[in-house]
Amino acid sequence: MTPTLAVRDLTVRFPLRPARRRAPGPVVHAATEVSFDLHPGRVLALVGESGSGKSVLASALLGLLPATAVVTGSALLTGGPPVEVLAAPTRVLGTQVRGRRIALVPQSAATSLTPVRTARSQLEEAVRELAPGADPRARADALAERAGLDPGDLDRFPHQLSGGMAQRVVVALALAGDPEVVLADEPTAGLDRPLVDRTLALLREVADAGCAVLLITHDLGALLRTPGAADDLAVMYAGRLLETGPARAVLDEPAHDYTRDLLGALPAGGLVPIPGAPPELTDPPDGCAYHRRRPDAGACDGGRLHAAGSRSARCRPLPALVGVRPC
Ligand SMILES: Nc1ncnc2c1ncn2[C@@H]1O[C@H](COP(=O)(O)OP(=O)(O)OP(=O)(O)O)[C@@H](O)[C@H]1O
């Protein structure tokens, strides 16, 4: 199947100001050689501890990194006319890609809405901008219904919306331009459990309607208790993907020690904290950053990438996985 968005070797560096003039400045290695595909109708969950580079990836794909960022690699959007997102001029990103083909569901729905305007006025404005030709009121009502909202609720101000309603409004806003790709950046952060589950179900519906969804989250527990929330899983650590594969297979049979340790840190896994802390990204170690943190965790070949069937993992081959063919 052709991916809607094919990301290859996406690398983001942030050069920082040197402490002294003429001295070389530190460089933040925020993302390193990250590759994944987003497919229509599928949810890829991207998980990892805070600071692992998840949001930087989303910002790179939306062309929203600061001008000082150095970005290399490729992100080919092919659901419509092909666009190389990382090389596209700012004007093309602003007028043809952002909101129209790749949309963002931001963290913290309530605060991302303008407090002094009703949800309807914000949604109709998005429709006028992103879907010119459509009747704003009728389309806003249709988007509300698609996001599971009563259209009457659109006439409320953000402070009159419950957390769940606000979440649905931001999903409706993201769908206003009928995008091929939806990037949801920590959409469940700070929500209670029922609302987390409802948000995941809503994003599932968005994918089932044909979008390719990237779900960025550190809530591995929610993925574990909600089978079907994600089709595929990518595990990120210190700017690199350490493991990818079908979500169920990775959760049931993790191949990388980091994935196993993340699962072990959950209540269902025994609440075993991961010792140590992620490395400073201004000074990432050579080879595998995770086994530097946890040398006792298992064998490591220095972070080499191994692929087998639909799965990949760094640090050692994947022979133990059922039915996969090393390549
Ligand atoms: N504009 C910037 N300049 C310098 N460093 C940055 C910038 N933006 C992000 N970083 C650094 O890039 C790294 C990755 O950050 P990012 O926000 O992507 O992590 P994350 O995995 O999304 O974490 P969280 O779950 O806490 O949001 C961090 O070390 C962060 O400090």
PDB file of C-alpha atoms in Angstrom, residues 33-321:
ATOM      1  CA  GLU A  33      17.316   9.593  10.976  1.00  0.00           C
ATOM      2  CA  VAL A  34      13.656   8.975  11.779  1.00  0.00           C
ATOM      3  CA  SER A  35      11.741   6.967   9.171  1.00  0.00           C
ATOM      4  CA  PHE A  36       8.096   5.876   9.158  1.00  0.00           C
ATOM      5  CA  ASP A  37       5.056   5.709   6.897  1.00  0.00           C
ATOM      6  CA  LEU A  38       1.551   6.986   7.532  1.00  0.00           C
ATOM      7  CA  HIS A  39      -1.180   5.118   5.688  1.00  0.00           C
ATOM      8  CA  PRO A  40      -4.801   6.092   5.012  1.00  0.00           C
ATOM      9  CA  GLY A  41      -7.126   4.438   7.517  1.00  0.00           C
ATOM     10  CA  ARG A  42      -4.315   3.679   9.980  1.00  0.00           C
ATOM     11  CA  VAL A  43      -3.195   5.188  13.278  1.00  0.00           C
ATOM     12  CA  LEU A  44       0.520   5.204  14.033  1.00  0.00           C
ATOM     13  CA  ALA A  45       1.178   5.879  17.718  1.00  0.00           C
ATOM     14  CA  LEU A  46       4.514   7.513  18.488  1.00  0.00           C
ATOM     15  CA  VAL A  47       5.519   6.975  22.104  1.00  0.00           C
ATOM     16  CA  GLY A  48       8.518   7.856  24.234  1.00  0.00           C
ATOM     17  CA  GLU A  49       9.548   9.729  27.343  1.00  0.00           C
ATOM     18  CA  SER A  50       9.392  13.499  27.577  1.00  0.00           C
ATOM     19  CA  GLY A  51      12.065  15.194  25.478  1.00  0.00           C
ATOM     20  CA  SER A  52      12.537  12.277  23.081  1.00  0.00           C
ATOM     21  CA  GLY A  53      11.724  14.411  20.028  1.00  0.00           C
ATOM     22  CA  LYS A  54       8.094  13.560  19.301  1.00  0.00           C
ATOM     23  CA  SER A  55       6.764  17.124  19.074  1.00  0.00           C
ATOM     24  CA  VAL A  56       9.778  18.263  17.075  1.00  0.00           C
ATOM     25  CA  LEU A  57       8.865  15.658  14.454  1.00  0.00           C
ATOM     26  CA  ALA A  58       5.299  16.967  14.244  1.00  0.00           C
ATOM     27  CA  SER A  59       6.521  20.556  13.963  1.00  0.00           C
ATOM     28  CA  ALA A  60       8.946  19.565  11.194  1.00  0.00           C
ATOM     29  CA  LEU A  61       6.119  17.922   9.242  1.00  0.00           C
ATOM     30  CA  LEU A  62       4.020  21.075   9.569  1.00  0.00           C
ATOM     31  CA  GLY A  63       6.897  23.411   8.682  1.00  0.00           C
ATOM     32  CA  LEU A  64       6.601  25.024  12.090  1.00  0.00           C
ATOM     33  CA  LEU A  65      10.150  24.693  13.402  1.00  0.00           C
ATOM     34  CA  PRO A  66      12.056  27.879  14.205  1.00  0.00           C
ATOM     35  CA  ALA A  67      14.178  29.228  11.366  1.00  0.00           C
ATOM     36  CA  THR A  68      17.333  28.254  13.247  1.00  0.00           C
ATOM     37  CA  ALA A  69      16.494  24.531  13.013  1.00  0.00           C
ATOM     38  CA  VAL A  70      18.542  22.481  10.562  1.00  0.00           C
ATOM     39  CA  VAL A  71      16.306  19.854   8.972  1.00  0.00           C
ATOM     40  CA  THR A  72      17.401  17.082   6.611  1.00  0.00           C
ATOM     41  CA  GLY A  73      15.708  13.984   5.237  1.00  0.00           C
ATOM     42  CA  SER A  74      12.498  13.605   3.303  1.00  0.00           C
ATOM     43  CA  ALA A  75       8.753  13.655   3.975  1.00  0.00           C
ATOM     44  CA  LEU A  76       6.813  12.896   0.819  1.00  0.00           C
ATOM     45  CA  LEU A  77       3.090  13.617   0.896  1.00  0.00           C
ATOM     46  CA  THR A  78       1.346  11.684  -1.857  1.00  0.00           C
ATOM     47  CA  GLY A  79      -2.377  11.569  -1.030  1.00  0.00           C
ATOM     48  CA  GLY A  80      -2.901  14.367  -3.617  1.00  0.00           C
ATOM     49  CA  PRO A  81      -0.334  16.099  -5.831  1.00  0.00           C
ATOM     50  CA  PRO A  82       3.036  14.992  -4.408  1.00  0.00           C
ATOM     51  CA  VAL A  83       4.743  17.497  -2.116  1.00  0.00           C
ATOM     52  CA  GLU A  84       8.166  17.114  -0.517  1.00  0.00           C
ATOM     53  CA  VAL A  85       7.162  18.721   2.756  1.00  0.00           C
ATOM     54  CA  LEU A  86      10.648  19.308   4.148  1.00  0.00           C
ATOM     55  CA  ALA A  87      11.768  21.123   0.989  1.00  0.00           C
ATOM     56  CA  ALA A  88       8.537  23.016   0.232  1.00  0.00           C
ATOM     57  CA  PRO A  89       8.690  26.818   0.359  1.00  0.00           C
ATOM     58  CA  THR A  90       7.014  28.444   3.360  1.00  0.00           C
ATOM     59  CA  ARG A  91       4.300  29.873   1.091  1.00  0.00           C
ATOM     60  CA  VAL A  92       3.416  26.419  -0.278  1.00  0.00           C
ATOM     61  CA  LEU A  93       3.269  24.979   3.234  1.00  0.00           C
ATOM     62  CA  GLY A  94       1.031  27.817   4.382  1.00  0.00           C
ATOM     63  CA  THR A  95      -1.345  27.842   1.421  1.00  0.00           C
ATOM     64  CA  GLN A  96      -1.397  24.229   0.264  1.00  0.00           C
ATOM     65  CA  VAL A  97      -0.280  21.900   3.032  1.00  0.00           C
ATOM     66  CA  ARG A  98      -0.889  23.092   6.596  1.00  0.00           C
ATOM     67  CA  GLY A  99      -4.527  22.577   7.579  1.00  0.00           C
ATOM     68  CA  ARG A 100      -5.456  21.506   4.049  1.00  0.00           C
ATOM     69  CA  ARG A 101      -3.428  18.306   3.691  1.00  0.00           C
ATOM     70  CA  ILE A 102      -1.698  17.899   7.052  1.00  0.00           C
ATOM     71  CA  ALA A 103      -3.674  19.094  10.074  1.00  0.00           C
ATOM     72  CA  LEU A 104      -2.786  19.317  13.748  1.00  0.00           C
ATOM     73  CA  VAL A 105      -4.846  18.332  16.757  1.00  0.00           C
ATOM     74  CA  PRO A 106      -2.985  20.248  19.453  1.00  0.00           C
ATOM     75  CA  GLN A 107      -2.305  19.402  23.050  1.00  0.00           C
ATOM     76  CA  SER A 108      -4.657  21.094  25.522  1.00  0.00           C
ATOM     77  CA  ALA A 109      -7.817  21.601  23.502  1.00  0.00           C
ATOM     78  CA  ALA A 110      -9.404  24.172  25.790  1.00  0.00           C
ATOM     79  CA  THR A 111      -6.449  26.570  25.738  1.00  0.00           C
ATOM     80  CA  SER A 112      -5.945  26.268  21.993  1.00  0.00           C
ATOM     81  CA  LEU A 113      -9.390  27.811  21.385  1.00  0.00           C
ATOM     82  CA  THR A 114      -9.823  31.583  21.406  1.00  0.00           C
ATOM     83  CA  PRO A 115     -11.698  32.255  24.670  1.00  0.00           C
ATOM     84  CA  VAL A 116     -13.775  35.243  23.484  1.00  0.00           C
ATOM     85  CA  ARG A 117     -15.313  33.626  20.406  1.00  0.00           C
ATOM     86  CA  THR A 118     -17.843  30.827  20.140  1.00  0.00           C
ATOM     87  CA  ALA A 119     -16.743  27.472  18.835  1.00  0.00           C
ATOM     88  CA  ARG A 120     -18.976  28.082  15.818  1.00  0.00           C
ATOM     89  CA  SER A 121     -17.309  31.330  14.850  1.00  0.00           C
ATOM     90  CA  GLN A 122     -13.876  29.665  15.065  1.00  0.00           C
ATOM     91  CA  LEU A 123     -14.987  26.634  13.091  1.00  0.00           C
ATOM     92  CA  GLU A 124     -16.772  28.689  10.410  1.00  0.00           C
ATOM     93  CA  GLU A 125     -13.672  30.866  10.050  1.00  0.00           C
ATOM     94  CA  ALA A 126     -11.575  27.726   9.505  1.00  0.00           C
ATOM     95  CA  VAL A 127     -14.073  26.518   6.887  1.00  0.00           C
ATOM     96  CA  ARG A 128     -13.965  29.880   5.052  1.00  0.00           C
ATOM     97  CA  GLU A 129     -10.179  29.727   5.010  1.00  0.00           C
ATOM     98  CA  LEU A 130      -9.632  26.041   4.275  1.00  0.00           C
ATOM     99  CA  ALA A 131     -12.715  25.078   2.280  1.00  0.00           C
ATOM    100  CA  PRO A 132     -13.688  28.227   0.321  1.00  0.00           C
ATOM    101  CA  GLY A 133     -16.792  27.339  -1.717  1.00  0.00           C
ATOM    102  CA  ALA A 134     -18.449  25.450   1.137  1.00  0.00           C
ATOM    103  CA  ASP A 135     -21.359  26.952   3.064  1.00  0.00           C
ATOM    104  CA  PRO A 136     -19.590  27.764   6.376  1.00  0.00           C
ATOM    105  CA  ARG A 137     -22.586  27.124   8.613  1.00  0.00           C
ATOM    106  CA  ALA A 138     -23.638  23.864   7.015  1.00  0.00           C
ATOM    107  CA  ARG A 139     -20.062  22.592   6.862  1.00  0.00           C
ATOM    108  CA  ALA A 140     -19.401  23.560  10.489  1.00  0.00           C
ATOM    109  CA  ASP A 141     -22.516  21.611  11.510  1.00  0.00           C
ATOM    110  CA  ALA A 142     -21.382  18.618   9.461  1.00  0.00           C
ATOM    111  CA  LEU A 143     -17.871  18.767  10.970  1.00  0.00           C
ATOM    112  CA  ALA A 144     -19.345  18.989  14.466  1.00  0.00           C
ATOM    113  CA  GLU A 145     -21.426  15.891  13.820  1.00  0.00           C
ATOM    114  CA  ARG A 146     -18.423  14.089  12.365  1.00  0.00           C
ATOM    115  CA  ALA A 147     -16.492  14.882  15.549  1.00  0.00           C
ATOM    116  CA  GLY A 148     -19.371  13.622  17.705  1.00  0.00           C
ATOM    117  CA  LEU A 149     -20.711  17.030  18.776  1.00  0.00           C
ATOM    118  CA  ASP A 150     -24.247  18.326  18.737  1.00  0.00           C
ATOM    119  CA  PRO A 151     -24.134  21.300  16.288  1.00  0.00           C
ATOM    120  CA  GLY A 152     -26.018  23.310  18.927  1.00  0.00           C
ATOM    121  CA  ASP A 153     -22.944  23.064  21.160  1.00  0.00           C
ATOM    122  CA  LEU A 154     -20.980  25.106  18.648  1.00  0.00           C
ATOM    123  CA  ASP A 155     -22.767  28.224  19.873  1.00  0.00           C
ATOM    124  CA  ARG A 156     -21.000  27.974  23.225  1.00  0.00           C
ATOM    125  CA  PHE A 157     -17.876  29.832  24.242  1.00  0.00           C
ATOM    126  CA  PRO A 158     -14.847  27.689  25.112  1.00  0.00           C
ATOM    127  CA  HIS A 159     -15.374  28.141  28.879  1.00  0.00           C
ATOM    128  CA  GLN A 160     -18.891  26.734  28.458  1.00  0.00           C
ATOM    129  CA  LEU A 161     -17.583  23.517  26.881  1.00  0.00           C
ATOM    130  CA  SER A 162     -16.667  20.418  28.878  1.00  0.00           C
ATOM    131  CA  GLY A 163     -13.185  18.988  28.314  1.00  0.00           C
ATOM    132  CA  GLY A 164     -14.632  16.353  25.998  1.00  0.00           C
ATOM    133  CA  MET A 165     -16.572  18.916  23.963  1.00  0.00           C
ATOM    134  CA  ALA A 166     -13.502  21.149  23.595  1.00  0.00           C
ATOM    135  CA  GLN A 167     -11.527  18.133  22.400  1.00  0.00           C
ATOM    136  CA  ARG A 168     -14.199  17.455  19.802  1.00  0.00           C
ATOM    137  CA  VAL A 169     -14.166  21.069  18.658  1.00  0.00           C
ATOM    138  CA  VAL A 170     -10.396  20.959  18.022  1.00  0.00           C
ATOM    139  CA  VAL A 171     -10.815  17.702  16.116  1.00  0.00           C
ATOM    140  CA  ALA A 172     -13.575  19.354  14.036  1.00  0.00           C
ATOM    141  CA  LEU A 173     -11.202  22.286  13.396  1.00  0.00           C
ATOM    142  CA  ALA A 174      -8.482  19.886  12.260  1.00  0.00           C
ATOM    143  CA  LEU A 175     -10.924  18.260   9.836  1.00  0.00           C
ATOM    144  CA  ALA A 176     -12.116  21.576   8.370  1.00  0.00           C
ATOM    145  CA  GLY A 177      -9.732  21.385   5.388  1.00  0.00           C
ATOM    146  CA  ASP A 178     -10.441  17.682   4.781  1.00  0.00           C
ATOM    147  CA  PRO A 179      -6.785  16.726   5.374  1.00  0.00           C
ATOM    148  CA  GLU A 180      -5.130  13.494   4.298  1.00  0.00           C
ATOM    149  CA  VAL A 181      -2.962  13.434   7.419  1.00  0.00           C
ATOM    150  CA  VAL A 182      -3.877  14.319  11.004  1.00  0.00           C
ATOM    151  CA  LEU A 183      -1.073  14.828  13.527  1.00  0.00           C
ATOM    152  CA  ALA A 184      -2.405  14.614  17.075  1.00  0.00           C
ATOM    153  CA  ASP A 185       0.250  15.910  19.481  1.00  0.00           C
ATOM    154  CA  GLU A 186      -0.435  14.607  22.982  1.00  0.00           C
ATOM    155  CA  PRO A 187      -4.219  14.996  22.529  1.00  0.00           C
ATOM    156  CA  THR A 188      -4.875  13.123  25.770  1.00  0.00           C
ATOM    157  CA  ALA A 189      -2.422  14.971  28.031  1.00  0.00           C
ATOM    158  CA  GLY A 190      -4.058  16.046  31.286  1.00  0.00           C
ATOM    159  CA  LEU A 191      -7.383  14.326  30.533  1.00  0.00           C
ATOM    160  CA  ASP A 192      -9.091  11.886  32.842  1.00  0.00           C
ATOM    161  CA  ARG A 193      -9.329   8.274  31.812  1.00  0.00           C
ATOM    162  CA  PRO A 194     -12.839   8.290  30.249  1.00  0.00           C
ATOM    163  CA  LEU A 195     -11.907  11.360  28.219  1.00  0.00           C
ATOM    164  CA  VAL A 196      -8.623   9.780  27.129  1.00  0.00           C
ATOM    165  CA  ASP A 197     -10.546   6.750  25.893  1.00  0.00           C
ATOM    166  CA  ARG A 198     -13.123   8.915  24.104  1.00  0.00           C
ATOM    167  CA  THR A 199     -10.384  10.951  22.428  1.00  0.00           C
ATOM    168  CA  LEU A 200      -8.617   7.814  21.226  1.00  0.00           C
ATOM    169  CA  ALA A 201     -11.930   6.472  19.918  1.00  0.00           C
ATOM    170  CA  LEU A 202     -12.536   9.746  18.072  1.00  0.00           C
ATOM    171  CA  LEU A 203      -9.115   9.627  16.407  1.00  0.00           C
ATOM    172  CA  ARG A 204      -9.833   6.013  15.485  1.00  0.00           C
ATOM    173  CA  GLU A 205     -13.001   7.210  13.740  1.00  0.00           C
ATOM    174  CA  VAL A 206     -11.012   9.903  11.930  1.00  0.00           C
ATOM    175  CA  ALA A 207      -8.650   7.211  10.616  1.00  0.00           C
ATOM    176  CA  ASP A 208     -11.516   4.862   9.771  1.00  0.00           C
ATOM    177  CA  ALA A 209     -12.960   7.658   7.619  1.00  0.00           C
ATOM    178  CA  GLY A 210      -9.756   7.575   5.543  1.00  0.00           C
ATOM    179  CA  CYS A 211      -7.205   9.875   7.196  1.00  0.00           C
ATOM    180  CA  ALA A 212      -3.681   8.811   8.055  1.00  0.00           C
ATOM    181  CA  VAL A 213      -3.248   9.594  11.762  1.00  0.00           C
ATOM    182  CA  LEU A 214      -0.061  10.116  13.774  1.00  0.00           C
ATOM    183  CA  LEU A 215      -0.926   9.909  17.465  1.00  0.00           C
ATOM    184  CA  ILE A 216       1.871  11.342  19.596  1.00  0.00           C
ATOM    185  CA  THR A 217       1.551  10.284  23.208  1.00  0.00           C
ATOM    186  CA  HIS A 218       3.502   9.269  26.245  1.00  0.00           C
ATOM    187  CA  ASP A 219       0.465   7.356  27.508  1.00  0.00           C
ATOM    188  CA  LEU A 220       1.439   3.817  26.623  1.00  0.00           C
ATOM    189  CA  GLY A 221      -1.018   2.615  29.274  1.00  0.00           C
ATOM    190  CA  ALA A 222      -3.942   4.036  27.295  1.00  0.00           C
ATOM    191  CA  LEU A 223      -2.794   2.184  24.186  1.00  0.00           C
ATOM    192  CA  LEU A 224      -2.457  -0.991  26.182  1.00  0.00           C
ATOM    193  CA  ARG A 225      -5.998  -0.885  27.563  1.00  0.00           C
ATOM    194  CA  THR A 226      -7.570   0.323  24.295  1.00  0.00           C
ATOM    195  CA  PRO A 227      -6.875  -2.335  21.684  1.00  0.00           C
ATOM    196  CA  GLY A 228      -7.538  -0.865  18.283  1.00  0.00           C
ATOM    197  CA  ALA A 229      -6.606   2.703  19.231  1.00  0.00           C
ATOM    198  CA  ALA A 230      -3.420   2.338  17.195  1.00  0.00           C
ATOM    199  CA  ASP A 231      -2.570   0.036  14.315  1.00  0.00           C
ATOM    200  CA  ASP A 232       1.155   0.650  14.405  1.00  0.00           C
ATOM    201  CA  LEU A 233       3.576   1.726  17.092  1.00  0.00           C
ATOM    202  CA  ALA A 234       6.885   3.584  16.968  1.00  0.00           C
ATOM    203  CA  VAL A 235       8.992   3.934  20.104  1.00  0.00           C
ATOM    204  CA  MET A 236      11.270   6.952  20.278  1.00  0.00           C
ATOM    205  CA  TYR A 237      14.203   7.575  22.599  1.00  0.00           C
ATOM    206  CA  ALA A 238      16.709  10.426  22.532  1.00  0.00           C
ATOM    207  CA  GLY A 239      15.677  11.458  19.018  1.00  0.00           C
ATOM    208  CA  ARG A 240      15.773   7.993  17.433  1.00  0.00           C
ATOM    209  CA  LEU A 241      13.147   5.358  16.749  1.00  0.00           C
ATOM    210  CA  LEU A 242      14.234   2.274  18.671  1.00  0.00           C
ATOM    211  CA  GLU A 243      11.369   0.017  17.651  1.00  0.00           C
ATOM    212  CA  THR A 244       8.483   0.019  15.155  1.00  0.00           C
ATOM    213  CA  GLY A 245       5.852  -2.499  14.171  1.00  0.00           C
ATOM    214  CA  PRO A 246       2.191  -3.457  14.400  1.00  0.00           C
ATOM    215  CA  ALA A 247       0.966  -2.072  17.744  1.00  0.00           C
ATOM    216  CA  ARG A 248      -0.427  -5.307  19.113  1.00  0.00           C
ATOM    217  CA  ALA A 249       2.705  -7.272  18.240  1.00  0.00           C
ATOM    218  CA  VAL A 250       5.046  -4.672  19.763  1.00  0.00           C
ATOM    219  CA  LEU A 251       2.968  -4.397  22.947  1.00  0.00           C
ATOM    220  CA  ASP A 252       2.626  -8.161  23.334  1.00  0.00           C
ATOM    221  CA  GLU A 253       6.173  -9.024  22.337  1.00  0.00           C
ATOM    222  CA  PRO A 254       8.474  -5.989  22.596  1.00  0.00           C
ATOM    223  CA  ALA A 255      11.789  -6.458  20.844  1.00  0.00           C
ATOM    224  CA  HIS A 256      13.775  -3.574  22.304  1.00  0.00           C
ATOM    225  CA  ASP A 257      14.736  -3.338  25.948  1.00  0.00           C
ATOM    226  CA  TYR A 258      13.454   0.238  26.070  1.00  0.00           C
ATOM    227  CA  THR A 259       9.958  -0.800  24.946  1.00  0.00           C
ATOM    228  CA  ARG A 260      10.009  -3.584  27.510  1.00  0.00           C
ATOM    229  CA  ASP A 261      11.104  -1.163  30.241  1.00  0.00           C
ATOM    230  CA  LEU A 262       8.414   1.383  29.280  1.00  0.00           C
ATOM    231  CA  LEU A 263       5.791  -1.363  29.591  1.00  0.00           C
ATOM    232  CA  GLY A 264       7.313  -2.500  32.888  1.00  0.00           C
ATOM    233  CA  ALA A 265       6.958   1.025  34.275  1.00  0.00           C
ATOM    234  CA  LEU A 266       3.151   0.910  33.823  1.00  0.00           C
ATOM    235  CA  PRO A 267       0.815  -0.277  36.585  1.00  0.00           C
ATOM    236  CA  ALA A 268       0.015  -3.332  34.452  1.00  0.00           C
ATOM    237  CA  GLY A 269       3.729  -4.032  34.118  1.00  0.00           C
ATOM    238  CA  GLY A 270       4.515  -3.850  37.830  1.00  0.00           C
ATOM    239  CA  LEU A 271       5.400  -0.140  38.135  1.00  0.00           C
ATOM    240  CA  VAL A 272       9.142  -0.753  37.829  1.00  0.00           C
ATOM    241  CA  PRO A 273      10.713   2.665  37.256  1.00  0.00           C
ATOM    242  CA  ILE A 274      13.344   2.978  34.547  1.00  0.00           C
ATOM    243  CA  PRO A 275      16.603   3.829  36.313  1.00  0.00           C
ATOM    244  CA  GLY A 276      18.582   6.885  35.259  1.00  0.00           C
ATOM    245  CA  ALA A 277      17.444   9.588  32.871  1.00  0.00           C
ATOM    246  CA  PRO A 278      17.495  10.209  29.121  1.00  0.00           C
ATOM    247  CA  PRO A 279      20.759  11.748  27.861  1.00  0.00           C
ATOM    248  CA  GLU A 280      21.337  15.425  27.213  1.00  0.00           C
ATOM    249  CA  LEU A 281      20.542  15.868  23.536  1.00  0.00           C
ATOM    250  CA  THR A 282      23.339  18.415  23.206  1.00  0.00           C
ATOM    251  CA  ASP A 283      25.770  15.625  23.888  1.00  0.00           C
ATOM    252  CA  PRO A 284      24.209  12.359  22.768  1.00  0.00           C
ATOM    253  CA  PRO A 285      26.439   9.320  23.189  1.00  0.00           C
ATOM    254  CA  ASP A 286      27.728   7.451  20.150  1.00  0.00           C
ATOM    255  CA  GLY A 287      25.875   4.229  19.442  1.00  0.00           C
ATOM    256  CA  CYS A 288      22.843   3.273  21.494  1.00  0.00           C
ATOM    257  CA  ALA A 289      21.817   5.927  24.014  1.00  0.00           C
ATOM    258  CA  TYR A 290      19.478   3.573  25.852  1.00  0.00           C
ATOM    259  CA  HIS A 291      21.982   0.833  26.600  1.00  0.00           C
ATOM    260  CA  ARG A 292      24.373   3.508  27.851  1.00  0.00           C
ATOM    261  CA  ARG A 293      21.647   4.338  30.370  1.00  0.00           C
ATOM    262  CA  ARG A 294      20.900   0.700  31.118  1.00  0.00           C
ATOM    263  CA  PRO A 295      23.964  -1.408  30.312  1.00  0.00           C
ATOM    264  CA  ASP A 296      22.457  -4.275  32.350  1.00  0.00           C
ATOM    265  CA  ALA A 297      19.281  -4.406  30.207  1.00  0.00           C
ATOM    266  CA  GLY A 298      20.534  -6.791  27.551  1.00  0.00           C
ATOM    267  CA  ALA A 299      22.803  -7.250  24.562  1.00  0.00           C
ATOM    268  CA  CYS A 300      23.397  -4.265  22.271  1.00  0.00           C
ATOM    269  CA  ASP A 301      25.289  -4.045  19.007  1.00  0.00           C
ATOM    270  CA  GLY A 302      25.657  -0.278  19.239  1.00  0.00           C
ATOM    271  CA  GLY A 303      22.198   0.686  18.015  1.00  0.00           C
ATOM    272  CA  ARG A 304      22.221  -0.921  14.559  1.00  0.00           C
ATOM    273  CA  LEU A 305      18.822  -1.075  12.881  1.00  0.00           C
ATOM    274  CA  HIS A 306      17.398  -4.543  12.230  1.00  0.00           C
ATOM    275  CA  ALA A 307      14.283  -5.109  10.150  1.00  0.00           C
ATOM    276  CA  ALA A 308      12.188  -8.221   9.768  1.00  0.00           C
ATOM    277  CA  GLY A 309       8.797  -8.331   8.101  1.00  0.00           C
ATOM    278  CA  SER A 310       6.729  -5.413   9.372  1.00  0.00           C
ATOM    279  CA  ARG A 311       8.916  -4.908  12.461  1.00  0.00           C
ATOM    280  CA  SER A 312      12.150  -3.137  13.147  1.00  0.00           C
ATOM    281  CA  ALA A 313      14.267  -2.682  16.221  1.00  0.00           C
ATOM    282  CA  ARG A 314      17.701  -1.405  17.017  1.00  0.00           C
ATOM    283  CA  CYS A 315      20.461  -3.071  19.022  1.00  0.00           C
ATOM    284  CA  ARG A 316      20.022  -6.746  18.208  1.00  0.00           C
ATOM    285  CA  PRO A 317      18.450  -8.947  15.506  1.00  0.00           C
ATOM    286  CA  LEU A 318      14.845 -10.030  15.751  1.00  0.00           C
ATOM    287  CA  PRO A 319      15.099 -13.803  15.383  1.00  0.00           C
ATOM    288  CA  ALA A 320      12.805 -14.621  18.290  1.00  0.00           C
ATOM    289  CA  LEU A 321       9.801 -12.931  16.745  1.00  0.00           C
TER     290      LEU A 321
END
